[in-house]
CSV table of N, CA and C in Angstrom, one decimal:
chain,number,residue,atom,x,y,z
A,1,MET,N,0.8,-1.2,0.0
A,1,MET,CA,0.0,0.0,0.0
A,1,MET,C,0.9,1.2,0.0
A,2,ILE,N,0.6,2.2,-0.9
A,2,ILE,CA,1.4,3.4,-1.0
A,2,ILE,C,0.7,4.5,-0.1
A,3,VAL,N,1.4,5.2,0.7
A,3,VAL,CA,0.9,6.2,1.5
A,3,VAL,C,1.3,7.6,1.0
A,4,ILE,N,0.3,8.4,0.7
A,4,ILE,CA,0.6,9.8,0.2
A,4,ILE,C,0.5,10.7,1.4
A,5,TYR,N,1.6,11.5,1.6
A,5,TYR,CA,1.6,12.4,2.7
A,5,TYR,C,1.1,13.8,2.2
A,6,SER,N,0.0,14.2,2.8
A,6,SER,CA,-0.5,15.6,2.4
A,6,SER,C,-0.8,16.4,3.7
A,7,ASP,N,0.2,16.7,4.4
A,7,ASP,CA,0.1,17.4,5.6
A,7,ASP,C,-0.2,18.9,5.2
A,8,ILE,N,-1.4,19.4,5.6
A,8,ILE,CA,-1.8,20.7,5.2
A,8,ILE,C,-0.9,21.8,5.9
A,9,ARG,N,-0.4,21.4,7.1
A,9,ARG,CA,0.5,22.4,7.8
A,9,ARG,C,1.8,22.6,7.0
A,10,PHE,N,2.3,21.5,6.4
A,10,PHE,CA,3.5,21.6,5.6
A,10,PHE,C,3.3,22.6,4.5
A,11,GLY,N,2.1,22.4,3.8
A,11,GLY,CA,1.7,23.3,2.7
A,11,GLY,C,1.7,24.8,3.2
A,12,ASP,N,1.1,25.0,4.4
A,12,ASP,CA,1.0,26.4,4.9
A,12,ASP,C,2.4,26.9,5.2
A,13,ARG,N,3.3,26.1,5.8
A,13,ARG,CA,4.7,26.6,6.0
A,13,ARG,C,5.4,26.9,4.7
A,14,MET,N,5.0,26.1,3.7
A,14,MET,CA,5.7,26.3,2.4
A,14,MET,C,5.2,27.7,1.8
A,15,ILE,N,4.0,28.1,2.0
A,15,ILE,CA,3.5,29.3,1.5
A,15,ILE,C,4.2,30.5,2.2
A,16,VAL,N,4.4,30.4,3.5
A,16,VAL,CA,5.2,31.4,4.2
A,16,VAL,C,6.6,31.4,3.7
A,17,THR,N,7.2,30.2,3.5
A,17,THR,CA,8.6,30.1,3.1
A,17,THR,C,8.8,30.7,1.7
A,18,ILE,N,7.9,30.4,0.8
A,18,ILE,CA,8.0,31.0,-0.6
A,18,ILE,C,8.0,32.5,-0.6
A,19,GLY,N,7.1,33.1,0.2
A,19,GLY,CA,7.1,34.6,0.3
A,19,GLY,C,8.4,35.1,0.9
A,20,PHE,N,8.9,34.4,1.9
A,20,PHE,CA,10.1,34.7,2.6
A,20,PHE,C,11.3,34.6,1.7
A,21,VAL,N,11.5,33.5,1.0
A,21,VAL,CA,12.7,33.3,0.2
A,21,VAL,C,12.7,34.3,-1.0
A,22,ILE,N,11.5,34.4,-1.7
A,22,ILE,CA,11.5,35.4,-2.8
A,22,ILE,C,11.9,36.8,-2.4
A,23,THR,N,11.3,37.2,-1.3
A,23,THR,CA,11.6,38.6,-0.8
A,23,THR,C,13.1,38.7,-0.4
A,24,LEU,N,13.6,37.7,0.3
A,24,LEU,CA,15.0,37.8,0.7
A,24,LEU,C,16.0,37.8,-0.5
A,25,MET,N,15.7,37.0,-1.5
A,25,MET,CA,16.5,36.9,-2.6
A,25,MET,C,16.5,38.2,-3.4
A,26,ILE,N,15.3,38.7,-3.7
A,26,ILE,CA,15.2,40.0,-4.5
A,26,ILE,C,15.9,41.1,-3.7
A,27,ASP,N,15.7,41.2,-2.4
A,27,ASP,CA,16.3,42.2,-1.6
A,27,ASP,C,17.8,42.2,-1.6
A,28,GLN,N,18.4,41.0,-1.4
A,28,GLN,CA,19.8,40.9,-1.4
A,28,GLN,C,20.4,41.1,-2.7
A,29,ILE,N,19.8,40.6,-3.8
A,29,ILE,CA,20.3,40.8,-5.2
A,29,ILE,C,20.3,42.3,-5.5
A,30,THR,N,19.1,43.0,-5.2
A,30,THR,CA,19.1,44.4,-5.6
A,30,THR,C,20.0,45.3,-4.8
A,31,LYS,N,20.3,44.9,-3.6
A,31,LYS,CA,21.3,45.6,-2.7
A,31,LYS,C,22.7,45.4,-3.3
A,32,ALA,N,23.0,44.2,-3.7
A,32,ALA,CA,24.3,43.9,-4.3
A,32,ALA,C,24.5,44.7,-5.6
A,33,VAL,N,23.5,44.7,-6.4
A,33,VAL,CA,23.5,45.5,-7.7
A,33,VAL,C,23.7,47.0,-7.4
A,34,ALA,N,23.0,47.5,-6.4
A,34,ALA,CA,23.1,48.9,-6.1
A,34,ALA,C,24.6,49.2,-5.6
A,35,GLU,N,25.1,48.4,-4.7
A,35,GLU,CA,26.4,48.6,-4.2
A,35,GLU,C,27.5,48.5,-5.3
A,36,SER,N,27.3,47.6,-6.2
A,36,SER,CA,28.4,47.5,-7.2
A,36,SER,C,28.2,48.4,-8.4
A,37,ASN,N,27.0,49.0,-8.6
A,37,ASN,CA,26.8,49.8,-9.8
A,37,ASN,C,26.5,51.3,-9.5
A,38,LEU,N,26.3,51.7,-8.3
A,38,LEU,CA,26.0,53.1,-7.9
A,38,LEU,C,27.1,53.7,-7.1
A,39,GLN,N,27.4,55.0,-7.4
A,39,GLN,CA,28.4,55.7,-6.5
A,39,GLN,C,27.7,56.1,-5.3
A,40,TYR,N,28.4,56.0,-4.2
A,40,TYR,CA,27.8,56.4,-2.9
A,40,TYR,C,27.3,57.9,-2.9
A,41,LEU,N,26.1,58.1,-2.6
A,41,LEU,CA,25.4,59.4,-2.4
A,41,LEU,C,25.1,60.1,-3.8
A,42,VAL,N,25.5,59.5,-4.9
A,42,VAL,CA,25.2,60.1,-6.2
A,42,VAL,C,23.9,59.6,-6.7
A,43,ARG,N,23.0,60.6,-7.1
A,43,ARG,CA,21.7,60.2,-7.6
A,43,ARG,C,21.7,59.9,-9.1
A,44,VAL,N,20.9,58.9,-9.4
A,44,VAL,CA,20.7,58.5,-10.8
A,44,VAL,C,19.2,58.7,-11.0
A,45,ASP,N,18.8,59.6,-11.9
A,45,ASP,CA,17.3,59.8,-12.2
A,45,ASP,C,16.8,58.6,-13.1
A,46,LEU,N,15.7,58.0,-12.7
A,46,LEU,CA,15.1,57.0,-13.5
A,46,LEU,C,13.9,57.6,-14.2
A,47,ILE,N,13.0,58.3,-13.4
A,47,ILE,CA,11.9,59.0,-14.0
A,47,ILE,C,11.9,60.4,-13.5
A,48,GLY,N,12.8,61.2,-14.1
A,48,GLY,CA,12.9,62.6,-13.7
A,48,GLY,C,13.2,62.7,-12.2
A,49,ARG,N,12.6,63.6,-11.6
A,49,ARG,CA,12.7,63.8,-10.1
A,49,ARG,C,11.8,62.9,-9.3
A,50,ILE,N,10.9,62.2,-10.0
A,50,ILE,CA,9.9,61.4,-9.3
A,50,ILE,C,10.6,60.1,-8.7
A,51,LEU,N,11.4,59.4,-9.5
A,51,LEU,CA,12.0,58.2,-9.0
A,51,LEU,C,13.5,58.2,-9.4
A,52,GLY,N,14.3,57.9,-8.4
A,52,GLY,CA,15.8,57.9,-8.6
A,52,GLY,C,16.4,56.8,-7.8
A,53,LEU,N,17.7,56.6,-8.0
A,53,LEU,CA,18.5,55.7,-7.2
A,53,LEU,C,19.6,56.5,-6.6
A,54,ARG,N,19.8,56.3,-5.3
A,54,ARG,CA,20.9,56.9,-4.6
A,54,ARG,C,21.4,56.0,-3.5
A,55,TYR,N,22.6,55.5,-3.6
A,55,TYR,CA,23.1,54.5,-2.7
A,55,TYR,C,23.6,55.2,-1.4
A,56,VAL,N,23.0,54.8,-0.3
A,56,VAL,CA,23.4,55.3,1.0
A,56,VAL,C,23.5,54.2,2.0
A,57,HIS,N,24.1,54.5,3.1
A,57,HIS,CA,24.2,53.6,4.3
A,57,HIS,C,23.3,54.1,5.3
A,58,ASN,N,22.4,53.2,5.8
A,58,ASN,CA,21.5,53.6,6.9
A,58,ASN,C,21.9,52.9,8.1
A,59,LYS,N,22.5,53.6,9.1
A,59,LYS,CA,22.9,53.0,10.3
A,59,LYS,C,21.9,53.0,11.4
A,60,GLY,N,20.7,53.6,11.1
A,60,GLY,CA,19.6,53.6,12.1
A,60,GLY,C,18.6,52.6,11.7
A,61,VAL,N,17.4,52.8,12.2
A,61,VAL,CA,16.3,51.9,11.8
A,61,VAL,C,15.4,52.7,10.8
A,62,SER,N,14.1,52.5,10.8
A,62,SER,CA,13.3,53.3,9.8
A,62,SER,C,13.6,54.7,9.7
A,63,PHE,N,13.9,55.2,8.5
A,63,PHE,CA,14.1,56.6,8.2
A,63,PHE,C,15.4,57.1,8.9
A,64,GLY,N,16.3,56.2,9.3
A,64,GLY,CA,17.6,56.6,9.9
A,64,GLY,C,17.5,56.9,11.4
A,65,LEU,N,16.3,56.6,12.0
A,65,LEU,CA,16.1,56.9,13.4
A,65,LEU,C,17.0,56.0,14.3
A,66,LEU,N,17.3,56.4,15.4
A,66,LEU,CA,18.0,55.6,16.4
A,66,LEU,C,19.4,55.2,16.0
A,67,SER,N,20.0,55.9,15.1
A,67,SER,CA,21.4,55.6,14.6
A,67,SER,C,22.4,55.6,15.7
A,68,LYS,N,22.2,56.4,16.8
A,68,LYS,CA,23.1,56.5,17.9
A,68,LYS,C,23.2,55.3,18.7
A,69,LEU,N,22.2,54.4,18.6
A,69,LEU,CA,22.2,53.1,19.4
A,69,LEU,C,23.3,52.2,19.1
A,70,GLY,N,23.8,52.2,17.9
A,70,GLY,CA,24.8,51.3,17.5
A,70,GLY,C,24.3,50.1,16.8
A,71,VAL,N,25.1,49.5,15.9
A,71,VAL,CA,24.8,48.4,15.1
A,71,VAL,C,24.2,47.2,15.9
A,72,TYR,N,24.9,46.8,16.9
A,72,TYR,CA,24.5,45.6,17.6
A,72,TYR,C,23.3,45.8,18.5
A,73,ASN,N,23.1,46.9,19.0
A,73,ASN,CA,21.8,47.2,19.8
A,73,ASN,C,20.6,47.2,18.8
A,74,ILE,N,20.8,47.8,17.6
A,74,ILE,CA,19.7,47.8,16.6
A,74,ILE,C,19.5,46.3,16.1
A,75,ALA,N,20.6,45.6,16.0
A,75,ALA,CA,20.5,44.2,15.5
A,75,ALA,C,19.7,43.3,16.6
A,76,ILE,N,20.0,43.6,17.8
A,76,ILE,CA,19.2,42.9,18.9
A,76,ILE,C,17.8,43.2,18.9
A,77,ILE,N,17.5,44.5,18.7
A,77,ILE,CA,16.1,45.0,18.6
A,77,ILE,C,15.4,44.3,17.4
A,78,THR,N,16.1,44.3,16.3
A,78,THR,CA,15.5,43.7,15.0
A,78,THR,C,15.3,42.2,15.2
A,79,SER,N,16.3,41.6,15.8
A,79,SER,CA,16.1,40.1,16.1
A,79,SER,C,14.9,39.8,17.0
A,80,THR,N,14.8,40.6,18.0
A,80,THR,CA,13.6,40.5,18.9
A,80,THR,C,12.3,40.7,18.2
A,81,ILE,N,12.3,41.6,17.3
A,81,ILE,CA,11.0,41.9,16.5
A,81,ILE,C,10.8,40.7,15.6
A,82,ILE,N,11.8,40.1,15.0
A,82,ILE,CA,11.6,39.0,14.1
A,82,ILE,C,11.1,37.8,14.9
A,83,LEU,N,11.7,37.6,16.1
A,83,LEU,CA,11.3,36.4,16.9
A,83,LEU,C,9.8,36.6,17.4
A,84,LEU,N,9.5,37.9,17.7
A,84,LEU,CA,8.1,38.2,18.1
A,84,LEU,C,7.1,37.9,16.9
A,85,LEU,N,7.5,38.3,15.7
A,85,LEU,CA,6.7,38.0,14.5
A,85,LEU,C,6.5,36.5,14.3
A,86,LEU,N,7.6,35.8,14.5
A,86,LEU,CA,7.5,34.3,14.3
A,86,LEU,C,6.6,33.7,15.4
A,87,PHE,N,6.7,34.2,16.6
A,87,PHE,CA,5.8,33.7,17.7
A,87,PHE,C,4.3,34.0,17.3
A,88,ILE,N,4.0,35.3,16.9
A,88,ILE,CA,2.7,35.7,16.6
A,88,ILE,C,2.2,34.9,15.4
A,89,GLY,N,3.0,34.8,14.4
A,89,GLY,CA,2.6,34.0,13.2
A,89,GLY,C,2.3,32.6,13.5
A,90,ASN,N,3.1,31.9,14.4
A,90,ASN,CA,2.9,30.6,14.8
A,90,ASN,C,1.6,30.4,15.6
A,91,ARG,N,1.4,31.4,16.5
A,91,ARG,CA,0.2,31.4,17.4
A,91,ARG,C,-1.1,31.5,16.6
A,92,PHE,N,-1.1,32.3,15.5
A,92,PHE,CA,-2.3,32.5,14.7
A,92,PHE,C,-2.3,31.8,13.4
A,93,LYS,N,-1.4,30.9,13.2
A,93,LYS,CA,-1.3,30.3,11.8
A,93,LYS,C,-2.6,29.6,11.3
A,94,ASP,N,-3.4,29.1,12.2
A,94,ASP,CA,-4.6,28.4,11.8
A,94,ASP,C,-5.7,29.4,11.4
A,95,LYS,N,-5.5,30.7,11.8
A,95,LYS,CA,-6.5,31.7,11.5
A,95,LYS,C,-6.2,32.5,10.3
A,96,LEU,N,-5.0,32.3,9.7
A,96,LEU,CA,-4.5,33.1,8.5
A,96,LEU,C,-4.9,32.3,7.2
A,97,THR,N,-5.3,33.1,6.2
A,97,THR,CA,-5.6,32.5,4.9
A,97,THR,C,-4.2,32.3,4.2
A,98,SER,N,-4.2,31.6,3.1
A,98,SER,CA,-3.0,31.4,2.4
A,98,SER,C,-2.4,32.7,1.9
A,99,LYS,N,-3.2,33.6,1.5
A,99,LYS,CA,-2.7,34.9,1.0
A,99,LYS,C,-2.0,35.7,2.2
A,100,GLU,N,-2.6,35.6,3.4
A,100,GLU,CA,-2.1,36.3,4.5
A,100,GLU,C,-0.8,35.6,4.9
A,101,LYS,N,-0.7,34.3,4.8
A,101,LYS,CA,0.6,33.6,5.1
A,101,LYS,C,1.7,34.0,4.2
A,102,PHE,N,1.4,34.1,2.9
A,102,PHE,CA,2.3,34.5,1.9
A,102,PHE,C,2.9,35.9,2.2
A,103,ILE,N,1.9,36.8,2.5
A,103,ILE,CA,2.3,38.2,2.9
A,103,ILE,C,3.1,38.2,4.2
A,104,PHE,N,2.8,37.4,5.1
A,104,PHE,CA,3.6,37.3,6.3
A,104,PHE,C,5.0,36.9,6.0
A,105,GLY,N,5.2,35.9,5.1
A,105,GLY,CA,6.5,35.5,4.7
A,105,GLY,C,7.3,36.7,4.0
A,106,ILE,N,6.6,37.5,3.3
A,106,ILE,CA,7.2,38.7,2.6
A,106,ILE,C,7.7,39.6,3.7
A,107,ILE,N,6.9,39.9,4.7
A,107,ILE,CA,7.3,40.8,5.8
A,107,ILE,C,8.6,40.2,6.5
A,108,LEU,N,8.5,38.9,6.8
A,108,LEU,CA,9.7,38.3,7.5
A,108,LEU,C,10.9,38.3,6.6
A,109,GLY,N,10.8,38.1,5.3
A,109,GLY,CA,11.9,38.2,4.4
A,109,GLY,C,12.5,39.6,4.4
A,110,GLY,N,11.7,40.6,4.4
A,110,GLY,CA,12.2,42.0,4.4
A,110,GLY,C,12.9,42.3,5.7
A,111,ALA,N,12.4,41.8,6.8
A,111,ALA,CA,13.0,42.1,8.1
A,111,ALA,C,14.4,41.4,8.2
A,112,LEU,N,14.4,40.1,7.7
A,112,LEU,CA,15.7,39.4,7.8
A,112,LEU,C,16.7,40.0,6.8
A,113,GLY,N,16.2,40.5,5.6
A,113,GLY,CA,17.1,41.1,4.7
A,113,GLY,C,17.9,42.3,5.3
A,114,ASN,N,17.2,43.1,6.0
A,114,ASN,CA,17.8,44.3,6.6
A,114,ASN,C,18.7,43.8,7.8
A,115,LEU,N,18.3,42.8,8.5
A,115,LEU,CA,19.1,42.3,9.6
A,115,LEU,C,20.4,41.7,9.1
A,116,ILE,N,20.4,41.0,8.0
A,116,ILE,CA,21.6,40.5,7.3
A,116,ILE,C,22.6,41.6,7.0
A,117,ASP,N,22.1,42.7,6.4
A,117,ASP,CA,22.9,43.8,6.1
A,117,ASP,C,23.6,44.4,7.3
A,118,ARG,N,22.7,44.6,8.3
A,118,ARG,CA,23.2,45.2,9.5
A,118,ARG,C,24.3,44.4,10.2
A,119,LEU,N,24.2,43.1,10.2
A,119,LEU,CA,25.2,42.2,10.8
A,119,LEU,C,26.4,42.0,9.9
A,120,ARG,N,26.2,42.0,8.6
A,120,ARG,CA,27.3,41.8,7.7
A,120,ARG,C,28.1,43.1,7.4
A,121,LEU,N,27.4,44.2,7.3
A,121,LEU,CA,28.0,45.4,6.9
A,121,LEU,C,28.1,46.5,8.0
A,122,GLY,N,27.2,46.4,9.0
A,122,GLY,CA,27.2,47.4,10.0
A,122,GLY,C,26.2,48.5,9.7
A,123,TYR,N,25.5,48.4,8.6
A,123,TYR,CA,24.5,49.3,8.1
A,123,TYR,C,23.6,48.6,7.1
A,124,VAL,N,22.5,49.3,6.8
A,124,VAL,CA,21.6,48.7,5.8
A,124,VAL,C,21.8,49.5,4.5
A,125,VAL,N,21.8,48.8,3.4
A,125,VAL,CA,22.0,49.4,2.1
A,125,VAL,C,20.6,49.9,1.6
A,126,ASP,N,20.5,51.2,1.4
A,126,ASP,CA,19.3,51.8,0.9
A,126,ASP,C,19.6,52.5,-0.5
A,127,PHE,N,18.7,52.5,-1.4
A,127,PHE,CA,19.0,53.0,-2.7
A,127,PHE,C,17.8,53.6,-3.6
A,128,ILE,N,16.6,53.4,-3.1
A,128,ILE,CA,15.4,53.9,-3.9
A,128,ILE,C,15.0,55.2,-3.3
A,129,GLU,N,14.9,56.2,-4.2
A,129,GLU,CA,14.7,57.6,-3.7
A,129,GLU,C,13.4,58.2,-4.4
A,130,LEU,N,12.5,58.6,-3.6
A,130,LEU,CA,11.3,59.3,-4.0
A,130,LEU,C,11.3,60.7,-3.4
A,131,PRO,N,10.6,61.7,-4.1
A,131,PRO,CA,10.5,63.0,-3.5
A,131,PRO,C,9.8,63.0,-2.1
A,132,TYR,N,10.3,63.7,-1.2
A,132,TYR,CA,9.7,63.9,0.1
A,132,TYR,C,9.6,62.6,1.0
A,133,TRP,N,10.5,61.7,0.7
A,133,TRP,CA,10.5,60.4,1.4
A,133,TRP,C,11.9,59.9,1.6
A,134,PRO,N,12.2,59.4,2.8
A,134,PRO,CA,13.6,58.9,3.0
A,134,PRO,C,13.9,57.8,2.0
A,135,ILE,N,15.2,57.7,1.7
A,135,ILE,CA,15.7,56.6,0.8
A,135,ILE,C,15.5,55.3,1.5
A,136,PHE,N,15.1,54.3,0.7
A,136,PHE,CA,14.7,53.0,1.2
A,136,PHE,C,15.2,51.9,0.3
A,137,ASN,N,14.8,50.6,0.6
A,137,ASN,CA,15.2,49.5,-0.2
A,137,ASN,C,14.0,48.5,-0.4
A,138,VAL,N,14.2,47.4,-1.1
A,138,VAL,CA,13.2,46.4,-1.3
A,138,VAL,C,12.6,45.9,0.0
A,139,ALA,N,13.5,45.5,0.9
A,139,ALA,CA,13.1,45.0,2.2
A,139,ALA,C,12.1,45.9,2.9
A,140,ASP,N,12.5,47.2,2.9
A,140,ASP,CA,11.6,48.2,3.6
A,140,ASP,C,10.3,48.2,2.9
A,141,SER,N,10.3,48.2,1.6
A,141,SER,CA,9.0,48.2,0.9
A,141,SER,C,8.1,47.0,1.2
A,142,CYS,N,8.8,45.8,1.3
A,142,CYS,CA,8.1,44.6,1.6
A,142,CYS,C,7.5,44.7,3.0
A,143,ILE,N,8.2,45.2,4.0
A,143,ILE,CA,7.7,45.3,5.3
A,143,ILE,C,6.5,46.2,5.4
A,144,VAL,N,6.7,47.4,4.8
A,144,VAL,CA,5.6,48.5,4.9
A,144,VAL,C,4.4,48.0,4.1
A,145,VAL,N,4.6,47.7,2.9
A,145,VAL,CA,3.4,47.3,2.0
A,145,VAL,C,2.8,46.0,2.5
A,146,GLY,N,3.6,45.0,3.0
A,146,GLY,CA,3.1,43.8,3.5
A,146,GLY,C,2.3,44.0,4.7
A,147,THR,N,2.8,44.8,5.6
A,147,THR,CA,2.0,45.1,6.9
A,147,THR,C,0.7,45.8,6.5
A,148,ALA,N,0.7,46.8,5.6
A,148,ALA,CA,-0.5,47.5,5.2
A,148,ALA,C,-1.5,46.5,4.6
A,149,LEU,N,-1.0,45.6,3.7
A,149,LEU,CA,-1.9,44.6,3.1
A,149,LEU,C,-2.5,43.7,4.1
A,150,LEU,N,-1.7,43.2,5.1
A,150,LEU,CA,-2.2,42.3,6.1
A,150,LEU,C,-3.3,43.0,6.9
A,151,LEU,N,-3.0,44.3,7.3
A,151,LEU,CA,-4.0,45.0,8.1
A,151,LEU,C,-5.3,45.2,7.3
A,152,LEU,N,-5.2,45.5,6.0
A,152,LEU,CA,-6.4,45.6,5.1
A,152,LEU,C,-7.1,44.3,5.0
A,153,LEU,N,-6.4,43.2,4.9
A,153,LEU,CA,-7.1,41.9,4.8
A,153,LEU,C,-7.8,41.6,6.1
A,154,PHE,N,-7.1,41.8,7.2
A,154,PHE,CA,-7.7,41.5,8.5
A,154,PHE,C,-9.0,42.4,8.7
A,155,TYR,N,-8.9,43.7,8.3
A,155,TYR,CA,-10.0,44.6,8.5
A,155,TYR,C,-11.2,44.1,7.6
A,156,ARG,N,-10.9,43.8,6.4
A,156,ARG,CA,-12.0,43.3,5.5
A,156,ARG,C,-12.6,42.0,6.0
A,157,ARG,N,-11.8,41.1,6.5
A,157,ARG,CA,-12.4,39.9,7.0
A,157,ARG,C,-13.2,40.1,8.2
A,158,GLU,N,-12.8,40.9,9.1
A,158,GLU,CA,-13.5,41.2,10.3
A,158,GLU,C,-14.8,42.0,10.0
A,159,LYS,N,-14.7,42.9,9.0
A,159,LYS,CA,-15.9,43.6,8.6
A,159,LYS,C,-17.0,42.7,8.0
A,160,LEU,N,-16.5,41.8,7.2
A,160,LEU,CA,-17.4,40.8,6.6
A,160,LEU,C,-18.0,39.9,7.7
A,161,ARG,N,-17.2,39.5,8.6
A,161,ARG,CA,-17.6,38.6,9.7
A,161,ARG,C,-18.7,39.3,10.6
A,162,ALA,N,-18.4,40.6,10.8
A,162,ALA,CA,-19.4,41.4,11.6
A,162,ALA,C,-20.7,41.6,10.9
A,163,GLY,N,-20.6,41.8,9.6
A,163,GLY,CA,-21.8,41.9,8.7
A,163,GLY,C,-22.6,40.6,8.8
A,164,ARG,N,-22.0,39.5,8.7
A,164,ARG,CA,-22.7,38.2,8.7
A,164,ARG,C,-23.3,37.9,10.1
A,165,SER,N,-22.6,38.3,11.2
A,165,SER,CA,-23.2,38.1,12.5
A,165,SER,C,-24.4,39.0,12.8
A,166,ASN,N,-24.5,40.1,12.1
A,166,ASN,CA,-25.6,41.0,12.2
A,166,ASN,C,-26.7,40.7,11.3
A,167,GLY,N,-26.6,39.6,10.5
A,167,GLY,CA,-27.6,39.2,9.6
A,167,GLY,C,-27.5,39.8,8.2
A,168,ASN,N,-26.4,40.6,8.0
A,168,ASN,CA,-26.2,41.2,6.6
A,168,ASN,C,-25.4,40.2,5.8
A,169,GLU,N,-25.5,40.2,4.6
A,169,GLU,CA,-24.7,39.4,3.7
A,169,GLU,C,-23.7,40.3,2.8
A,170,SER,N,-23.3,41.4,3.3
A,170,SER,CA,-22.5,42.3,2.5
A,170,SER,C,-21.0,42.0,2.6
């Protein structure tokens, strides 16, 4: 008799892992390309003044904040946040849809991408520049956009659930 293993939890972990690996690879590749092809602090316009590339070292956290804390203190804080995310993700894994699990993997990949930079280089490589916004990277984008998408999905699901419990089908 042949036994086919179809553990749904393995599939769920794979969804998170795929989002995680894709994000981490794209982040690290784009940072390596920026480091090897851009001059430090020199802007390259892609779409006029709207979108450009400028290679910088970010020794702080979001938007360069807390740079006085030092690399290892920030790495400890980042590691703690990643562990907290893993704990929360594991705690609520049965309540997340496949789409939410994928997005969760993207957020984790972004967080680890920046932590790798910080531990390897002592700073995070940033290179995407928009007007009126601090210079950022792919990992930052994945963390911010992923978090916003998760919150939107959670909100929509809860709104739908509340509508159903009130007898509405909207």
